[in-house]
Coordinates of C-alpha atoms in Angstrom, one line a residue:
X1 CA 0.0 0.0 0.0
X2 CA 1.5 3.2 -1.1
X3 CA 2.4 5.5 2.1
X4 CA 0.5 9.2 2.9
X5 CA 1.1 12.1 2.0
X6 CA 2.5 14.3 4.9
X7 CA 0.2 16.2 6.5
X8 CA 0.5 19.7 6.7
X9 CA -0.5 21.6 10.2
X10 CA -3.7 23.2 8.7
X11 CA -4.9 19.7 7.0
X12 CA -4.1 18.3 11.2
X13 CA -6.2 21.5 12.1
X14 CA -8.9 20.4 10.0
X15 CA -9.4 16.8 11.2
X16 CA -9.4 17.7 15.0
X17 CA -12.2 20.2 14.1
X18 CA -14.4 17.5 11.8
X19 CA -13.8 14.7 15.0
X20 CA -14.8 17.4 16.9
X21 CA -18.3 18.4 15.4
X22 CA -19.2 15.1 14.8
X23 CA -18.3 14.9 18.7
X24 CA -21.0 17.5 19.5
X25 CA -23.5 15.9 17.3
X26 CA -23.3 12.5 18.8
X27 CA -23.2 13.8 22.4
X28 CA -26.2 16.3 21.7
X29 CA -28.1 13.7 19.8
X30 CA -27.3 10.9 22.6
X31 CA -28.9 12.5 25.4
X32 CA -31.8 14.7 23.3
X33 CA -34.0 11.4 22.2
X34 CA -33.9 10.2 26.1
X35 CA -36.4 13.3 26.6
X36 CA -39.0 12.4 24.1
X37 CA -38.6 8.7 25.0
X38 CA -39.1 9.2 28.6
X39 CA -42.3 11.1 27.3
X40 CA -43.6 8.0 25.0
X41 CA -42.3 5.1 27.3
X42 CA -43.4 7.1 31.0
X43 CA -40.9 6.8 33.4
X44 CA -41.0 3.0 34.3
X45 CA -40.1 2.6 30.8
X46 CA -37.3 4.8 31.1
X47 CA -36.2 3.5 34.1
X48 CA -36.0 -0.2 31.5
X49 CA -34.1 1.5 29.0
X50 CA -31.3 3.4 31.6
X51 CA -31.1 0.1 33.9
X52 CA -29.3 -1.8 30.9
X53 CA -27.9 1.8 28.8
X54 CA -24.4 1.5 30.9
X55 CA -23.6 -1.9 29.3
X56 CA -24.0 -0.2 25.3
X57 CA -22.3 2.9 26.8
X58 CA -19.5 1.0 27.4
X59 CA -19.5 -0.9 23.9
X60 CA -19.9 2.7 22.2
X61 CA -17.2 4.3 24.5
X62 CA -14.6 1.4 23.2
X63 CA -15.9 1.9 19.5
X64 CA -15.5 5.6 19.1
X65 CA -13.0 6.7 22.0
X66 CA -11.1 4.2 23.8
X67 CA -9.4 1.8 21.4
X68 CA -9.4 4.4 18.2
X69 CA -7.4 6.6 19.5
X70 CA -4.5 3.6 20.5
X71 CA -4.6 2.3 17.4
X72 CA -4.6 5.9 15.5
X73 CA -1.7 7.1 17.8
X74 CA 0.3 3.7 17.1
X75 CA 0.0 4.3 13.5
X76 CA 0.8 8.4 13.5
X77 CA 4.0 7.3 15.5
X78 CA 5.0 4.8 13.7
X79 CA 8.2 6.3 11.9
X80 CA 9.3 7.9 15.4
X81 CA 8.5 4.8 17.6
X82 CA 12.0 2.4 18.1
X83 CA 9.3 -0.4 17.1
X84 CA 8.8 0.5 13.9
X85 CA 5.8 -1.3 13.4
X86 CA 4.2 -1.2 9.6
X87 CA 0.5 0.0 9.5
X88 CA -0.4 -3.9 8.4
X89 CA 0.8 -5.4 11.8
X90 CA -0.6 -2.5 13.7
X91 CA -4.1 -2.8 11.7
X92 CA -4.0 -6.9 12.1
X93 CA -2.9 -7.3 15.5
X94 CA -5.6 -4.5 16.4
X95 CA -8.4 -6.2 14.9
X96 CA -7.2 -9.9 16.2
X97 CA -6.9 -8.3 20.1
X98 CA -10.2 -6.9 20.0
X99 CA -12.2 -9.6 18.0
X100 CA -11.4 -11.8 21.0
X101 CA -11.8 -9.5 23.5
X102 CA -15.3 -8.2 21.8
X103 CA -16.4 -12.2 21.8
X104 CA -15.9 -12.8 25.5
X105 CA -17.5 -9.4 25.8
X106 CA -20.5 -11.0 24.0
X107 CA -20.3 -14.5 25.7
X108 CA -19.9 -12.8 29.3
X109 CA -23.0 -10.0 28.6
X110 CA -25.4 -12.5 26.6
X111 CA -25.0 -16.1 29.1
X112 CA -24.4 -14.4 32.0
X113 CA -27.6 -11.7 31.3
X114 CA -30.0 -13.4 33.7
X115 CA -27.4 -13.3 36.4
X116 CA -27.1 -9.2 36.1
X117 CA -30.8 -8.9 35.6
X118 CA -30.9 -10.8 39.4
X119 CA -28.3 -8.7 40.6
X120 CA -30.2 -5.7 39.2
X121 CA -33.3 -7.4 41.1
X122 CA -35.6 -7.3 38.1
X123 CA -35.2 -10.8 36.5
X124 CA -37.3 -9.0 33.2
X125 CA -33.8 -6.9 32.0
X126 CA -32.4 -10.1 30.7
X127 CA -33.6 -10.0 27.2
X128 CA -32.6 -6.3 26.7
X129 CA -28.8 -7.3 27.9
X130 CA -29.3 -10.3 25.5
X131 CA -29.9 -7.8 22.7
X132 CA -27.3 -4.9 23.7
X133 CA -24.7 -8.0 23.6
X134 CA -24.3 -8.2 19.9
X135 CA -23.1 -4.3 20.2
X136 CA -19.4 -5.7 21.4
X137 CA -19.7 -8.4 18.0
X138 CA -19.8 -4.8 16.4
X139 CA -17.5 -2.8 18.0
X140 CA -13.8 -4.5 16.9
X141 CA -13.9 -3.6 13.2
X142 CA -15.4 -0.6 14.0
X143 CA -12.4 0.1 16.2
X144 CA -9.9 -0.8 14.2
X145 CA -11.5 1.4 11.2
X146 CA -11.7 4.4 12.8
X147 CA -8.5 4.1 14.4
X148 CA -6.8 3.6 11.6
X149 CA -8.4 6.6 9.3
X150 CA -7.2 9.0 12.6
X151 CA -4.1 7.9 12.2
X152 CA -3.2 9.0 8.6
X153 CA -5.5 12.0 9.3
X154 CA -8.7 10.8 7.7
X155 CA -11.5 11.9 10.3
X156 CA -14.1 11.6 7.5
X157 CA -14.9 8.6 7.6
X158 CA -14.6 8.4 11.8
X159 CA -16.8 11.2 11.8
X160 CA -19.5 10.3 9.2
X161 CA -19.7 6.7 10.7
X162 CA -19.9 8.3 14.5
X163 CA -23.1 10.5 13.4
X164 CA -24.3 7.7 11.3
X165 CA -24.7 5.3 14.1
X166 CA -26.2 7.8 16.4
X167 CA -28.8 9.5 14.2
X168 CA -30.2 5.7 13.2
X169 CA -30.1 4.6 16.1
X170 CA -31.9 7.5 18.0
X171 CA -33.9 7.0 14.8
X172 CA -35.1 3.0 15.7
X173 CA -35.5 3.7 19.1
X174 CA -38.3 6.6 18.8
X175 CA -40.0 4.9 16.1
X176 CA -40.0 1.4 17.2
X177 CA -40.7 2.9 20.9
X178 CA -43.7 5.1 19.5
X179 CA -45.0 1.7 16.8
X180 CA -44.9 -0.4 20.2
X181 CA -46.5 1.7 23.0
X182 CA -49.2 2.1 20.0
X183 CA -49.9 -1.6 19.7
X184 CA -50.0 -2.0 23.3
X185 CA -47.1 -3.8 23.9
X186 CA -45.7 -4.0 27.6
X187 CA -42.9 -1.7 28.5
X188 CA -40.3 -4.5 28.7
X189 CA -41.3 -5.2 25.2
X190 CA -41.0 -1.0 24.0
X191 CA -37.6 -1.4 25.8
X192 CA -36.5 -4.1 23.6
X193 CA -37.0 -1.9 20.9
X194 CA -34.9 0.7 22.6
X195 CA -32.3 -1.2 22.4
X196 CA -32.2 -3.1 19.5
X197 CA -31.3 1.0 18.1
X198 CA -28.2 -0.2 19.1
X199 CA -27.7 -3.1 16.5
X200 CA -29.2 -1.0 13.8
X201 CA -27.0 1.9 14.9
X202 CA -23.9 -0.3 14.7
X203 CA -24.4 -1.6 11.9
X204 CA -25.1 1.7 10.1
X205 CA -21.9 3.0 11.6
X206 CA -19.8 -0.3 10.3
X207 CA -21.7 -0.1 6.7
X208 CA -20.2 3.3 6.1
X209 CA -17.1 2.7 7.4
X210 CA -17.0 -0.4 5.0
X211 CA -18.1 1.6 2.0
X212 CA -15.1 3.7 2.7
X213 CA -12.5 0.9 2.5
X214 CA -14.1 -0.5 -0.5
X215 CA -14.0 2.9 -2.4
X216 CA -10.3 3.7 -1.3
X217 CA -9.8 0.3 -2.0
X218 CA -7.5 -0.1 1.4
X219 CA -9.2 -4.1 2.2
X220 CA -6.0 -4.8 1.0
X221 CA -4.8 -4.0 4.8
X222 CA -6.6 -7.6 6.2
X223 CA -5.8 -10.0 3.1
X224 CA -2.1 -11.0 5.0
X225 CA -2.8 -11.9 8.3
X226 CA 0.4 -13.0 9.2
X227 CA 2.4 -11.5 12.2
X228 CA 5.8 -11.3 14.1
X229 CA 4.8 -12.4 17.5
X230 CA 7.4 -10.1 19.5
X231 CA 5.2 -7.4 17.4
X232 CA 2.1 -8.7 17.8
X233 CA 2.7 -8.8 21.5
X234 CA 3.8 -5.0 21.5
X235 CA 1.2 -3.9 19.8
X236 CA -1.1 -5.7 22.2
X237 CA -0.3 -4.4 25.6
X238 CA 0.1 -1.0 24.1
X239 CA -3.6 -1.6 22.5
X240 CA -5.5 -2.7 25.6
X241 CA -3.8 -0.7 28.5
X242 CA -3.7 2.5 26.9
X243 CA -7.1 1.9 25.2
X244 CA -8.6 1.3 29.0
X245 CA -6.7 4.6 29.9
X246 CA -7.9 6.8 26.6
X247 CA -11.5 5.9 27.5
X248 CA -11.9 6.1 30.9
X249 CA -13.0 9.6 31.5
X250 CA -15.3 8.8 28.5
X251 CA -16.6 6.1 31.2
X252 CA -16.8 8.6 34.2
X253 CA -20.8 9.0 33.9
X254 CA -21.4 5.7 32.6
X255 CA -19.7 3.8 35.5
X256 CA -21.6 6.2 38.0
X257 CA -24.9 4.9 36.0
X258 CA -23.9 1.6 36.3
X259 CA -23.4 1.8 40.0
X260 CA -27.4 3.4 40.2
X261 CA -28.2 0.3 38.0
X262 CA -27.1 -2.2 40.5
X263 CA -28.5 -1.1 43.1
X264 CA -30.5 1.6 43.3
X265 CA -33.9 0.2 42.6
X266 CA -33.1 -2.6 45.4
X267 CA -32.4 0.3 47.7
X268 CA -35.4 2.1 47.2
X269 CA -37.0 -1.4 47.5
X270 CA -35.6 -1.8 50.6
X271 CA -37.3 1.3 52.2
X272 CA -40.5 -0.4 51.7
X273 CA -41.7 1.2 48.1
X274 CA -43.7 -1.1 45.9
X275 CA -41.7 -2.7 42.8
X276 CA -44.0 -0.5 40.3
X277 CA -43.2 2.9 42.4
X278 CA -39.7 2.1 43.3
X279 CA -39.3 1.5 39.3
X280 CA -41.4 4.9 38.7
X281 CA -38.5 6.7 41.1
X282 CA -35.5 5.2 39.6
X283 CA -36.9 6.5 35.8
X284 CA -38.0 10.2 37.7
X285 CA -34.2 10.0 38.9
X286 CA -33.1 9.2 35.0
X287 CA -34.2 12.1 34.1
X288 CA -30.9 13.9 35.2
X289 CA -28.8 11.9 32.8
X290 CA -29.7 14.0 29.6
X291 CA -29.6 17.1 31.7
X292 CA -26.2 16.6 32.9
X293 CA -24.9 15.5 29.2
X294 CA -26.7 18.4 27.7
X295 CA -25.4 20.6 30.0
X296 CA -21.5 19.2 30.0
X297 CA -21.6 19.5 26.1
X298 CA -20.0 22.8 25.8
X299 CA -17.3 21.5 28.3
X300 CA -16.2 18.4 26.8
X301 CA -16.3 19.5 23.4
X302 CA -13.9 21.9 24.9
X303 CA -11.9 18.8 26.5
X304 CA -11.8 17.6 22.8
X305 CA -10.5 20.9 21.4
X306 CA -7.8 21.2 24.2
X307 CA -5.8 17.9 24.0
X308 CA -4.3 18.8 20.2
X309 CA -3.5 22.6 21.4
X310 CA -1.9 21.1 24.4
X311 CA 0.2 18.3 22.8
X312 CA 1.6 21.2 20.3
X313 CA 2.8 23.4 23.1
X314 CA 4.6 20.6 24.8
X315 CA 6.1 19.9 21.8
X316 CA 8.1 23.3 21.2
X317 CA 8.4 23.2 25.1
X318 CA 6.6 26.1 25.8
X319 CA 5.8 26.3 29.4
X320 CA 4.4 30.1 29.2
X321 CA 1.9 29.1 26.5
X322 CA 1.0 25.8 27.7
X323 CA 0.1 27.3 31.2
X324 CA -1.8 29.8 29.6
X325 CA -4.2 27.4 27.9
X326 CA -4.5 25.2 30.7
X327 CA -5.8 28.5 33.1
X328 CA -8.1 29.4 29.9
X329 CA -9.6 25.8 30.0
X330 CA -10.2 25.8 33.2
X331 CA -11.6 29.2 33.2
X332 CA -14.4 28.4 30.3
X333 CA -15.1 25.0 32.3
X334 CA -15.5 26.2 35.3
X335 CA -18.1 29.4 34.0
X336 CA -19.8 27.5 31.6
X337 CA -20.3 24.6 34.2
X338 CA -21.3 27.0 37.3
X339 CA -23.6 28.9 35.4
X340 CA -25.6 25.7 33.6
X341 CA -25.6 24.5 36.8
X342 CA -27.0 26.8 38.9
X343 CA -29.4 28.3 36.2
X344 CA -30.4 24.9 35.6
X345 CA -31.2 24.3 39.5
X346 CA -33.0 27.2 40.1
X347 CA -35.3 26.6 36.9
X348 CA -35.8 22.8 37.6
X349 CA -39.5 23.0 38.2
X350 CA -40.5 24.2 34.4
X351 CA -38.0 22.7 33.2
X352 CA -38.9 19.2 34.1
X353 CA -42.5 19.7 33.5
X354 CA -41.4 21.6 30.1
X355 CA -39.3 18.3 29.3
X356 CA -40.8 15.2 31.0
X357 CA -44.5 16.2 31.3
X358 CA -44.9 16.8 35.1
X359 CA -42.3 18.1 37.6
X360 CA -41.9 15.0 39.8
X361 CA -38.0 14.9 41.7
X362 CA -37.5 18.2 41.0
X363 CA -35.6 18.8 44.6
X364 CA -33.7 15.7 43.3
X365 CA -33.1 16.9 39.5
X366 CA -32.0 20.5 40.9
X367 CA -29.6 18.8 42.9
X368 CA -27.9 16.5 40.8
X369 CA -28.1 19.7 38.3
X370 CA -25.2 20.5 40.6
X371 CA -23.1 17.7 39.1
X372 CA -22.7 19.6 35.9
X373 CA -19.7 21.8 37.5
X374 CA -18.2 19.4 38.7
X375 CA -18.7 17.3 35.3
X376 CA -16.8 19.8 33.2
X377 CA -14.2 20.3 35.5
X378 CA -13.6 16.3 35.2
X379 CA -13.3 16.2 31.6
X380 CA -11.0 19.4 31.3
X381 CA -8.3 18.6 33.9
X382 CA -8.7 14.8 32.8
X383 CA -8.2 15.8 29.1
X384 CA -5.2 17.9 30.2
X385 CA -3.7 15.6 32.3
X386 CA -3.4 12.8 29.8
X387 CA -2.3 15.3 27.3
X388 CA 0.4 15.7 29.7
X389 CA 1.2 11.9 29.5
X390 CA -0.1 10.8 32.8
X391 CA -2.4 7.5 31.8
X392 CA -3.1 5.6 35.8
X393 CA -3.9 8.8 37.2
X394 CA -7.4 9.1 35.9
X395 CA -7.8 5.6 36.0
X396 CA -6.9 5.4 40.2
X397 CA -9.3 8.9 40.5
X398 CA -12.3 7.2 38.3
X399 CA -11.9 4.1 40.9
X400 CA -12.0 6.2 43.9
X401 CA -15.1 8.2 42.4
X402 CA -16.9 5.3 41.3
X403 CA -16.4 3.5 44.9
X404 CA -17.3 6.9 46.7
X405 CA -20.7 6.5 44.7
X406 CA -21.5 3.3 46.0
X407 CA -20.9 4.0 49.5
X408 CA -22.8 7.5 49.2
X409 CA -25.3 5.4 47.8
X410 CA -25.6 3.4 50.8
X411 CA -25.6 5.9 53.3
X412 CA -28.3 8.2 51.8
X413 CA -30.6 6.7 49.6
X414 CA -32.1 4.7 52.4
X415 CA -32.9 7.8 54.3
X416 CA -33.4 10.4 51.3
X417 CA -34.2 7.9 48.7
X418 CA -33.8 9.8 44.8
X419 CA -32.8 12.9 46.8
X420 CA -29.8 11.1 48.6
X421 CA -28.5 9.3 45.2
X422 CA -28.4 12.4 43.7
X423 CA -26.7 14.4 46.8
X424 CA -24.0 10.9 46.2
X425 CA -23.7 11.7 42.5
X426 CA -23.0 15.3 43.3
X427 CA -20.7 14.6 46.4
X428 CA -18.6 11.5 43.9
X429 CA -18.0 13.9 41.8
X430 CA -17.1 16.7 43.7
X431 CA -14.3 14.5 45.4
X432 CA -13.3 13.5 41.7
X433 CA -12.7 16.8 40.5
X434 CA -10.8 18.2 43.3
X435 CA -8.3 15.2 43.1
X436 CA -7.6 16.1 39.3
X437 CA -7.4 19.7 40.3
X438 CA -4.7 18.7 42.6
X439 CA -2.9 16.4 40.6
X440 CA -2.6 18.7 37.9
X441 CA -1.6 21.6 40.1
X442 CA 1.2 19.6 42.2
X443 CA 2.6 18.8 38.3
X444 CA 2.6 22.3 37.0
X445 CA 3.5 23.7 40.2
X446 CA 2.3 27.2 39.6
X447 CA -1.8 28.4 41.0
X448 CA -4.5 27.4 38.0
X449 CA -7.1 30.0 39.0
X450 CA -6.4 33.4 39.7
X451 CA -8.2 35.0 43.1
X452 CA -9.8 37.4 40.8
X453 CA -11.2 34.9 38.0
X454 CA -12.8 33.0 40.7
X455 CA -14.4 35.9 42.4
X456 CA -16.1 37.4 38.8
X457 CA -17.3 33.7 38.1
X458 CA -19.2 33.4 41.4
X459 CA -20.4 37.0 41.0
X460 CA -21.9 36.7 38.1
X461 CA -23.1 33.5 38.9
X462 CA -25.0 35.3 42.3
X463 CA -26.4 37.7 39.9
X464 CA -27.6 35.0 37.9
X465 CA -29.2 33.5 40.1
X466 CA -30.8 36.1 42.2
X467 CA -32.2 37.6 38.6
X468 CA -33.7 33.8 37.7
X469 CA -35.2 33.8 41.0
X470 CA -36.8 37.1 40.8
X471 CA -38.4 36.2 37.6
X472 CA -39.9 32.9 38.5
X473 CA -41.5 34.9 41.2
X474 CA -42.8 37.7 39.1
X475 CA -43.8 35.0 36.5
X476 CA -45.9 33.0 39.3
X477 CA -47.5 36.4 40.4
X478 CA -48.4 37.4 36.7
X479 CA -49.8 33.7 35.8
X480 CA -51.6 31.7 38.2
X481 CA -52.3 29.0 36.4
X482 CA -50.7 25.6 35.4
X483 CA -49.6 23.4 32.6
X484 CA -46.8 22.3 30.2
X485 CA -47.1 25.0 28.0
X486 CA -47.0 27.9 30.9
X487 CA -44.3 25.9 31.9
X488 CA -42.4 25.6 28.8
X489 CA -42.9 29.9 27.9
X490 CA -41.4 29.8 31.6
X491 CA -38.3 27.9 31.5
X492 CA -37.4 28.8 27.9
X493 CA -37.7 33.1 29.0
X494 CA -36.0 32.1 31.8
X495 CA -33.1 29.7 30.4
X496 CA -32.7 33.1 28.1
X497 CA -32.4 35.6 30.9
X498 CA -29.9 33.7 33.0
X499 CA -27.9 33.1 30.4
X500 CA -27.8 36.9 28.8
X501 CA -27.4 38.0 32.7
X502 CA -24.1 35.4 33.2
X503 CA -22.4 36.3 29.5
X504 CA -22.6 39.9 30.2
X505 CA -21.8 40.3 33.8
X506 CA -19.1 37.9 32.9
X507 CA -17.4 40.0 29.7
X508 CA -18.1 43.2 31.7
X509 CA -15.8 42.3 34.5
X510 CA -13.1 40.9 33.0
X511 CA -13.4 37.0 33.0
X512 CA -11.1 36.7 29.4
X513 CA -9.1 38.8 28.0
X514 CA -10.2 40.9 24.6
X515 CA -7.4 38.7 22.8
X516 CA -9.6 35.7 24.2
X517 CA -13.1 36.7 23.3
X518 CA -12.1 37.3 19.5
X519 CA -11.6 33.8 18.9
X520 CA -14.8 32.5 20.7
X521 CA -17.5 33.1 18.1
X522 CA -20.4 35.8 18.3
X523 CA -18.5 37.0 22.0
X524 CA -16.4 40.1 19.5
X525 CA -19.8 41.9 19.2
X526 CA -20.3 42.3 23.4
X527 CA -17.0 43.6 23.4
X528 CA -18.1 46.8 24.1
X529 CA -19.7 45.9 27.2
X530 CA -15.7 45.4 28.7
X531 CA -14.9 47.9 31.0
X532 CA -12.1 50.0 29.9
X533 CA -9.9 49.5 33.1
X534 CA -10.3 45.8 32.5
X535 CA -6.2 45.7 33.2
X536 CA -7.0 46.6 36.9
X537 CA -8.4 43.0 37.1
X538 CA -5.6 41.2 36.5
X539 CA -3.2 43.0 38.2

């Protein structure tokens, strides 16, 4: 196969930015069809769907994050690695590694699905695992595709096949969901049809990503199969520990859903609820999931944009720079994530009747609202960090999260129910984020946030808020009445207000610097709200 052409900077450029769109898509469309399914399917069928969602999270988060990226790295390297490896053995080994390791995912998931739907306490869930199993049949050419179009630079076809998978299979889930609650089918049946999207998605994903190869005429790469095993085993170890380090930030949320899964419903079960409402609970507690992806969107597409600007500053070795756009990432992270946050809190009640028909758990929802700050801190200072080169970090803080979830879990959700799993979501993740914080900060040495920075954030944030809260009330005195649609004019004036109130206040005090604002788009025309003495604040 003849080699590629070398890439120039602004071709490099232009793949980080097409990965990262079709990032954004995926992520928005992932956790925008959960709304209008939790409105067709009620909220015991969305508890179904989000009981056995963890186990295709994790399939999806291998596919498209995880092992890509190892094998696209392995292949970019290649010429300056001492191994040498040709793109063949990389490709081969990659595709023999994961075929195995997606079958015993398969075996494990589909024969040992009635044992997890015990353990989950709801012996029903075992024909919805049974389905989601075939996923990890799915994901190792998948894997190996996408890596290796990332690493000659291709993120065309990644891309295409990433928003391909998603849009078909939000696509089978709302029809089939909307076909079967029609035909009055039981919700363990409309689940099925939840996720059997993720077959059809899959396959939509791995169809495009096959047309590709066919029309570039690269199958060529899998007709020798043949190996050198000290390669093989190289390329191995280098494949499946890094790939389990690459992708486990992308598992942060999932493996916190995972531990609700387990035991959550058994919890609430235990504090004498019925099975019918302690199932009704555990889908009204669901409903944070989408909020919390919606509302970490801006911040992890951020994460995305951050790792390439990083790794080229570190690079020329330039510690000035590279400090610079770490402060600026953490800045944007923690604004943006404050002020969804708390805006989102304080406008809970419309906005879970605007979105889920009624405003049951809103105490619960506007608490684990609060997880969004935390969220976006995560994925920056994660992203950074392994930019950096640190790979067991995250890994040993994930563990610690994860386990500080189940035993928060424990201790409140017997006496607070909903309300206490969220306070041990929020409370995980808290402890999470401050152990990055610190990581990073012992490794750079030098303070991430300046005094000032943090002040103007929290100020505007107060203003924010205290504006918000003022106009629910005026809006309660001016309309009495009740419904989805007074609720909906309500949260989406309010949603507006907030938002105007934080980007303003925020500008107008000095959170960036002019130089910053002129590359974020749309923010150059509110630069005449910044204060001429805007120097004073950094001083």
């Amino acid at each position: 196969m003849a080699e590629k052409p070398y890439k120039t900077s602004n071709e490099l450029l232009r793949g980080a930015l097409i990965l990262s769109a079709a990032a954004i898509i995926v992520k928005v469309l992932s956790a925008a069809y959960r709304i209008p399914y939790q409105n067709i399917a009620g909220d015991i069928g969305f508890y179904i769907y989000q009981q056995v969602y963890p186990f295709y999270g994790v399939a999806l988060t291998l596919s498209t994050l995880g092992f890509p990226v190892v094998i696209s790295k392995l292949i970019a390297e290649r010429e300056s690695s001492k191994n040498e490896f040709a793109v063949k053995d990389i490709v081969v080994t990659s595709f023999l590694v994961l075929s195995t390791m997606g079958m015993m995912m398969f075996v494990v998931l589909f024969l040992g699905a009635d044992w997890i739907a015990g353990l989950m306490e709801d012996p029903k869930l075992s024909s919805l695992l049974k389905i989601i199993a075939f996923s990890y049949l799915l994901m190792p050419i998948s894997s190996v595709l996408r890596g290796y179009y990332q690493g000659i630079n291709d993120m065309l076809p990644t891309a295409s096949s990433q928003v391909a998978e998603q849009s078909v299979r939000v696509l089978t889930i709302l029809v089939l969901s909307i076909l079967f609650v029609q035909q009055g089918y039981s919700q363990y049946v409309v689940g099925k049809g939840a996720v059997f999207g993720s077959i059809t998605g899959g396959m939509a994903g791995l169809a495009l990503l096959l047309v590709y190869v066919i029309l570039k005429e690269e199958w060529q790469l899998f007709l020798r199969m043949d190996i050198r095993p000290a390669n093989f085993i190289k390329i191995s170890k280098a494949l499946v520990f890094q790939g389990v380090a690459f992708c486990i930030t992308g598992l942060i949320l999932i493996l916190f859903q995972f531990v609700d899964s387990l035991h959550l419903y058994s919890l609430l079960r235990e504090t004498g609820m019925g099975e019918n409402e302690a199932k009704g609970w555990k889908g009204v507690y669901d409903r944070g999931q989408p909020l919390l992806q919606l509302g970490t969107v801006a911040a992890n597409s951020f994460a995305l944009a951050l790792v390439p600007v990083i790794s080229r500053f570190l690079q020329k070795n330039d510690q000035y720079e590279l400090l610079n756009k770490i402060k600026l990432a953490l800045r944007v992270s923690a604004s943006l994530g404050l002020a969804a946050a708390i805006g989102l809190a304080v406008m809970m009640s419309p906005v879970n009747q605007m979105l889920f028909t009624d405003d049951k758990g809103t105490v619960a929802l506007a608490i684990f609202s609060l997880s969004i700050v935390f969220t976006s801190l995560i994925m920056t200072t994660a992203a950074v960090i392994q930019s950096l080169g640190y790979s067991v970090v995250p890994m040993v803080i994930t563990i610690i999260g994860v386990f500080s979830k189940w035993v928060l879990n424990l201790m409140l959700v017997p006496r607070y129910h909903i309300v206490g799993a969220a306070s041990a979501t929020v409370l995980a993740l808290m402890v999470m984020s401050v152990l990055f914080y610190a990581v990073l900060r012992i490794h750079l040495k030098k303070p991430l946030m300046e005094k000032n920075h943090i002040y103007i954030i929290l100020k505007s944030t107060v203003y924010m808020g205290t504006v918000v809260v003022l106009y629910n009330a005026l809006f309660h005195l001016l309309f009495t009445g009740e419904g989805r649609m007074l609720a909906t004019i309500q949260a989406l004036i309010g949603v507006a207000i907030g938002a105007a109130v934080f980007v303003v206040t925020s500008i107008r005090t000095g959170l960036f610097e002019e130089e910053e604002l002129s590359h974020i788009p749309l923010v150059s025309k509110l630069e005449r709200f910044i204060k001429t003495n805007r120097g004073k604040n950094h001083e």
